Amino acid sequence: NTNTIHFDNPVYQKTTED
Amino acid sequence: LEGMTFQLKYLGVTMVEQPKGEELSAAAVKRIVATAKASGKKLQKVSLTVSPRGIILYDSASNQLIENISIYRISYCTADKMHDKVFAYIVQSQHNETLECHAFLCSKRKMAQAVTLTVAQAFKVAFEFWQAAK
């Protein structure tokens, strides 16, 4: 099995402002 | 939502140049594993709790908080291909702009995959919250 499981975070560096 | 907790061993940290990337993280994990092996030290047992808020790390022996990492600082997570019991994430340092790759040794390959998928699920839920809040 040569598949790497990896995920990007879609909220990385998104601001937490409401 | 309330979080999932895993018992892992902390391998270490290294700086990385980019927030994501398969080759970049594989190279980082390779460096961390080599450094951990060379040191010959016993690995720190940690408990890692994953939720849509982020990742919380505790020292398993003392129950001391190591770090509480906001989901917004985490850019990437992976179960390493070469070292298949290793789970790793990339995080932006709280103190400056540098990016760090942190790696953890799991007892089984399946566990490394489970932690990675749980973090991916947390990313997804956090994104849904973020979209709803916009």
PDB file of C-alpha atoms in Angstrom:
ATOM      1  CA  ASN A   1       0.000   0.000   0.000  1.00  0.00           C
ATOM      2  CA  THR A   2       1.701   3.151  -1.220  1.00  0.00           C
ATOM      3  CA  ASN A   3      -1.073   5.603  -0.460  1.00  0.00           C
ATOM      4  CA  THR A   4      -0.358   8.358   1.978  1.00  0.00           C
ATOM      5  CA  ILE A   5      -3.283   9.618   3.996  1.00  0.00           C
ATOM      6  CA  HIS A   6      -3.008  13.362   4.215  1.00  0.00           C
ATOM      7  CA  PHE A   7      -5.387  16.283   4.529  1.00  0.00           C
ATOM      8  CA  ASP A   8      -5.175  20.054   4.186  1.00  0.00           C
ATOM      9  CA  ASN A   9      -7.082  22.144   6.698  1.00  0.00           C
ATOM     10  CA  PRO A  10      -9.624  24.389   4.935  1.00  0.00           C
ATOM     11  CA  VAL A  11      -9.811  26.747   7.940  1.00  0.00           C
ATOM     12  CA  TYR A  12      -6.037  27.170   8.342  1.00  0.00           C
ATOM     13  CA  GLN A  13      -5.285  30.867   8.924  1.00  0.00           C
ATOM     14  CA  LYS A  14      -8.936  31.808   8.592  1.00  0.00           C
ATOM     15  CA  THR A  15      -9.735  34.457  11.119  1.00  0.00           C
ATOM     16  CA  THR A  16     -11.948  33.658  14.054  1.00  0.00           C
ATOM     17  CA  GLU A  17     -13.737  36.996  13.766  1.00  0.00           C
ATOM     18  CA  ASP A  18     -17.491  36.697  14.198  1.00  0.00           C
TER      19      ASP A  18
ATOM     20  CA  LEU B   1     -17.685  17.397  18.538  1.00  0.00           C
ATOM     21  CA  GLU B   2     -16.647  16.891  22.142  1.00  0.00           C
ATOM     22  CA  GLY B   3     -13.375  15.359  21.037  1.00  0.00           C
ATOM     23  CA  MET B   4     -11.634  12.049  20.606  1.00  0.00           C
ATOM     24  CA  THR B   5      -8.581  11.176  22.679  1.00  0.00           C
ATOM     25  CA  PHE B   6      -5.656   9.013  21.602  1.00  0.00           C
ATOM     26  CA  GLN B   7      -2.648   7.749  23.557  1.00  0.00           C
ATOM     27  CA  LEU B   8       0.521   8.337  21.544  1.00  0.00           C
ATOM     28  CA  LYS B   9       4.247   8.831  21.964  1.00  0.00           C
ATOM     29  CA  TYR B  10       5.762  12.156  21.030  1.00  0.00           C
ATOM     30  CA  LEU B  11       8.605  11.783  18.535  1.00  0.00           C
ATOM     31  CA  GLY B  12       9.512  15.433  18.173  1.00  0.00           C
ATOM     32  CA  VAL B  13       9.330  18.543  16.049  1.00  0.00           C
ATOM     33  CA  THR B  14      11.145  20.095  13.126  1.00  0.00           C
ATOM     34  CA  MET B  15      10.763  23.328  11.167  1.00  0.00           C
ATOM     35  CA  VAL B  16       9.214  23.173   7.713  1.00  0.00           C
ATOM     36  CA  GLU B  17       9.148  25.743   4.910  1.00  0.00           C
ATOM     37  CA  GLN B  18       5.602  25.231   3.670  1.00  0.00           C
ATOM     38  CA  PRO B  19       2.244  24.644   5.427  1.00  0.00           C
ATOM     39  CA  LYS B  20       1.474  21.496   3.461  1.00  0.00           C
ATOM     40  CA  GLY B  21       2.792  18.877   1.085  1.00  0.00           C
ATOM     41  CA  GLU B  22       3.305  15.156   0.978  1.00  0.00           C
ATOM     42  CA  GLU B  23       7.033  15.205   0.228  1.00  0.00           C
ATOM     43  CA  LEU B  24       7.654  18.043   2.650  1.00  0.00           C
ATOM     44  CA  SER B  25       5.944  16.224   5.521  1.00  0.00           C
ATOM     45  CA  ALA B  26       7.568  12.895   4.626  1.00  0.00           C
ATOM     46  CA  ALA B  27      11.007  14.561   4.747  1.00  0.00           C
ATOM     47  CA  ALA B  28      10.123  16.235   8.055  1.00  0.00           C
ATOM     48  CA  VAL B  29       8.959  12.950   9.599  1.00  0.00           C
ATOM     49  CA  LYS B  30      12.148  11.259   8.385  1.00  0.00           C
ATOM     50  CA  ARG B  31      14.240  13.939  10.150  1.00  0.00           C
ATOM     51  CA  ILE B  32      12.195  13.690  13.352  1.00  0.00           C
ATOM     52  CA  VAL B  33      12.394   9.878  13.460  1.00  0.00           C
ATOM     53  CA  ALA B  34      16.153   9.948  12.806  1.00  0.00           C
ATOM     54  CA  THR B  35      16.686  12.521  15.568  1.00  0.00           C
ATOM     55  CA  ALA B  36      14.513  10.569  18.022  1.00  0.00           C
ATOM     56  CA  LYS B  37      16.402   7.345  17.269  1.00  0.00           C
ATOM     57  CA  ALA B  38      19.793   9.044  17.557  1.00  0.00           C
ATOM     58  CA  SER B  39      18.908  10.568  20.923  1.00  0.00           C
ATOM     59  CA  GLY B  40      18.074   7.127  22.309  1.00  0.00           C
ATOM     60  CA  LYS B  41      15.753   8.766  24.805  1.00  0.00           C
ATOM     61  CA  LYS B  42      12.521   7.216  25.928  1.00  0.00           C
ATOM     62  CA  LEU B  43       9.604   8.829  24.124  1.00  0.00           C
ATOM     63  CA  GLN B  44       7.181  10.989  26.077  1.00  0.00           C
ATOM     64  CA  LYS B  45       3.732   9.434  26.385  1.00  0.00           C
ATOM     65  CA  VAL B  46       1.058  11.922  25.519  1.00  0.00           C
ATOM     66  CA  SER B  47      -2.676  12.050  25.249  1.00  0.00           C
ATOM     67  CA  LEU B  48      -3.897  13.894  22.175  1.00  0.00           C
ATOM     68  CA  THR B  49      -7.487  15.122  22.028  1.00  0.00           C
ATOM     69  CA  VAL B  50      -8.887  16.073  18.643  1.00  0.00           C
ATOM     70  CA  SER B  51     -11.982  18.251  18.259  1.00  0.00           C
ATOM     71  CA  PRO B  52     -13.193  20.878  15.769  1.00  0.00           C
ATOM     72  CA  ARG B  53     -11.582  23.471  18.089  1.00  0.00           C
ATOM     73  CA  GLY B  54      -8.163  21.960  17.600  1.00  0.00           C
ATOM     74  CA  ILE B  55      -5.715  19.595  19.245  1.00  0.00           C
ATOM     75  CA  ILE B  56      -4.959  19.444  22.963  1.00  0.00           C
ATOM     76  CA  LEU B  57      -1.845  17.647  24.176  1.00  0.00           C
ATOM     77  CA  TYR B  58      -1.320  16.373  27.701  1.00  0.00           C
ATOM     78  CA  ASP B  59       1.596  14.536  29.234  1.00  0.00           C
ATOM     79  CA  SER B  60       0.125  11.112  30.048  1.00  0.00           C
ATOM     80  CA  ALA B  61       2.272  10.548  33.130  1.00  0.00           C
ATOM     81  CA  SER B  62       1.699  13.894  34.860  1.00  0.00           C
ATOM     82  CA  ASN B  63      -1.558  15.001  33.196  1.00  0.00           C
ATOM     83  CA  GLN B  64       0.129  18.368  32.597  1.00  0.00           C
ATOM     84  CA  LEU B  65      -1.093  20.388  29.638  1.00  0.00           C
ATOM     85  CA  ILE B  66       1.587  20.541  26.956  1.00  0.00           C
ATOM     86  CA  GLU B  67      -0.185  22.603  24.328  1.00  0.00           C
ATOM     87  CA  ASN B  68      -3.629  23.669  23.232  1.00  0.00           C
ATOM     88  CA  ILE B  69      -3.507  24.239  19.480  1.00  0.00           C
ATOM     89  CA  SER B  70      -6.301  26.129  17.753  1.00  0.00           C
ATOM     90  CA  ILE B  71      -7.676  24.470  14.614  1.00  0.00           C
ATOM     91  CA  TYR B  72      -6.895  27.739  12.772  1.00  0.00           C
ATOM     92  CA  ARG B  73      -3.153  27.215  13.332  1.00  0.00           C
ATOM     93  CA  ILE B  74      -3.094  23.675  11.951  1.00  0.00           C
ATOM     94  CA  SER B  75      -2.468  23.475   8.214  1.00  0.00           C
ATOM     95  CA  TYR B  76      -2.049  19.779   7.478  1.00  0.00           C
ATOM     96  CA  CYS B  77      -2.129  16.284   8.904  1.00  0.00           C
ATOM     97  CA  THR B  78      -0.812  12.973   7.641  1.00  0.00           C
ATOM     98  CA  ALA B  79      -0.212   9.298   8.363  1.00  0.00           C
ATOM     99  CA  ASP B  80       3.285   8.812   7.032  1.00  0.00           C
ATOM    100  CA  LYS B  81       3.876   6.395   4.178  1.00  0.00           C
ATOM    101  CA  MET B  82       7.417   5.342   5.078  1.00  0.00           C
ATOM    102  CA  HIS B  83       6.864   5.233   8.820  1.00  0.00           C
ATOM    103  CA  ASP B  84       3.337   3.895   8.832  1.00  0.00           C
ATOM    104  CA  LYS B  85       2.807   4.099  12.599  1.00  0.00           C
ATOM    105  CA  VAL B  86       3.565   7.810  12.563  1.00  0.00           C
ATOM    106  CA  PHE B  87       0.941  10.532  12.661  1.00  0.00           C
ATOM    107  CA  ALA B  88       2.082  14.103  12.024  1.00  0.00           C
ATOM    108  CA  TYR B  89       0.654  17.584  11.667  1.00  0.00           C
ATOM    109  CA  ILE B  90       1.978  20.963  10.600  1.00  0.00           C
ATOM    110  CA  VAL B  91       1.190  23.951  12.772  1.00  0.00           C
ATOM    111  CA  GLN B  92       1.987  27.626  12.702  1.00  0.00           C
ATOM    112  CA  SER B  93       3.936  28.625  15.777  1.00  0.00           C
ATOM    113  CA  GLN B  94       2.046  30.725  18.311  1.00  0.00           C
ATOM    114  CA  HIS B  95       5.030  33.008  18.822  1.00  0.00           C
ATOM    115  CA  ASN B  96       6.095  33.772  15.268  1.00  0.00           C
ATOM    116  CA  GLU B  97       5.394  32.906  11.663  1.00  0.00           C
ATOM    117  CA  THR B  98       7.402  29.708  11.594  1.00  0.00           C
ATOM    118  CA  LEU B  99       5.844  26.399  10.658  1.00  0.00           C
ATOM    119  CA  GLU B 100       6.509  23.272  12.690  1.00  0.00           C
ATOM    120  CA  CYS B 101       5.911  19.626  11.884  1.00  0.00           C
ATOM    121  CA  HIS B 102       5.148  17.537  14.994  1.00  0.00           C
ATOM    122  CA  ALA B 103       5.266  13.737  14.814  1.00  0.00           C
ATOM    123  CA  PHE B 104       3.810  11.025  17.059  1.00  0.00           C
ATOM    124  CA  LEU B 105       4.351   7.293  17.212  1.00  0.00           C
ATOM    125  CA  CYS B 106       1.229   5.137  17.374  1.00  0.00           C
ATOM    126  CA  SER B 107       1.021   1.557  18.591  1.00  0.00           C
ATOM    127  CA  LYS B 108      -0.401   0.398  15.251  1.00  0.00           C
ATOM    128  CA  ARG B 109      -0.611   1.552  11.654  1.00  0.00           C
ATOM    129  CA  LYS B 110      -4.415   1.531  11.949  1.00  0.00           C
ATOM    130  CA  MET B 111      -4.192   3.926  14.871  1.00  0.00           C
ATOM    131  CA  ALA B 112      -2.059   6.405  12.903  1.00  0.00           C
ATOM    132  CA  GLN B 113      -4.706   6.281  10.195  1.00  0.00           C
ATOM    133  CA  ALA B 114      -7.531   6.694  12.733  1.00  0.00           C
ATOM    134  CA  VAL B 115      -5.906   9.775  14.315  1.00  0.00           C
ATOM    135  CA  THR B 116      -5.331  11.288  10.868  1.00  0.00           C
ATOM    136  CA  LEU B 117      -8.909  10.660   9.775  1.00  0.00           C
ATOM    137  CA  THR B 118     -10.225  12.085  13.047  1.00  0.00           C
ATOM    138  CA  VAL B 119      -8.214  15.275  12.546  1.00  0.00           C
ATOM    139  CA  ALA B 120      -9.496  15.433   8.947  1.00  0.00           C
ATOM    140  CA  GLN B 121     -13.035  15.138  10.272  1.00  0.00           C
ATOM    141  CA  ALA B 122     -12.311  17.963  12.734  1.00  0.00           C
ATOM    142  CA  PHE B 123     -11.053  20.108   9.802  1.00  0.00           C
ATOM    143  CA  LYS B 124     -14.302  19.413   7.950  1.00  0.00           C
ATOM    144  CA  VAL B 125     -16.562  20.235  10.899  1.00  0.00           C
ATOM    145  CA  ALA B 126     -14.558  23.390  11.696  1.00  0.00           C
ATOM    146  CA  PHE B 127     -14.975  24.486   8.077  1.00  0.00           C
ATOM    147  CA  GLU B 128     -18.733  23.905   8.262  1.00  0.00           C
ATOM    148  CA  PHE B 129     -18.891  26.002  11.459  1.00  0.00           C
ATOM    149  CA  TRP B 130     -16.787  28.698   9.853  1.00  0.00           C
ATOM    150  CA  GLN B 131     -19.014  28.812   6.770  1.00  0.00           C
ATOM    151  CA  ALA B 132     -22.158  28.925   8.911  1.00  0.00           C
ATOM    152  CA  ALA B 133     -20.711  31.758  11.013  1.00  0.00           C
ATOM    153  CA  LYS B 134     -19.806  33.863   7.993  1.00  0.00           C
TER     154      LYS B 134
END
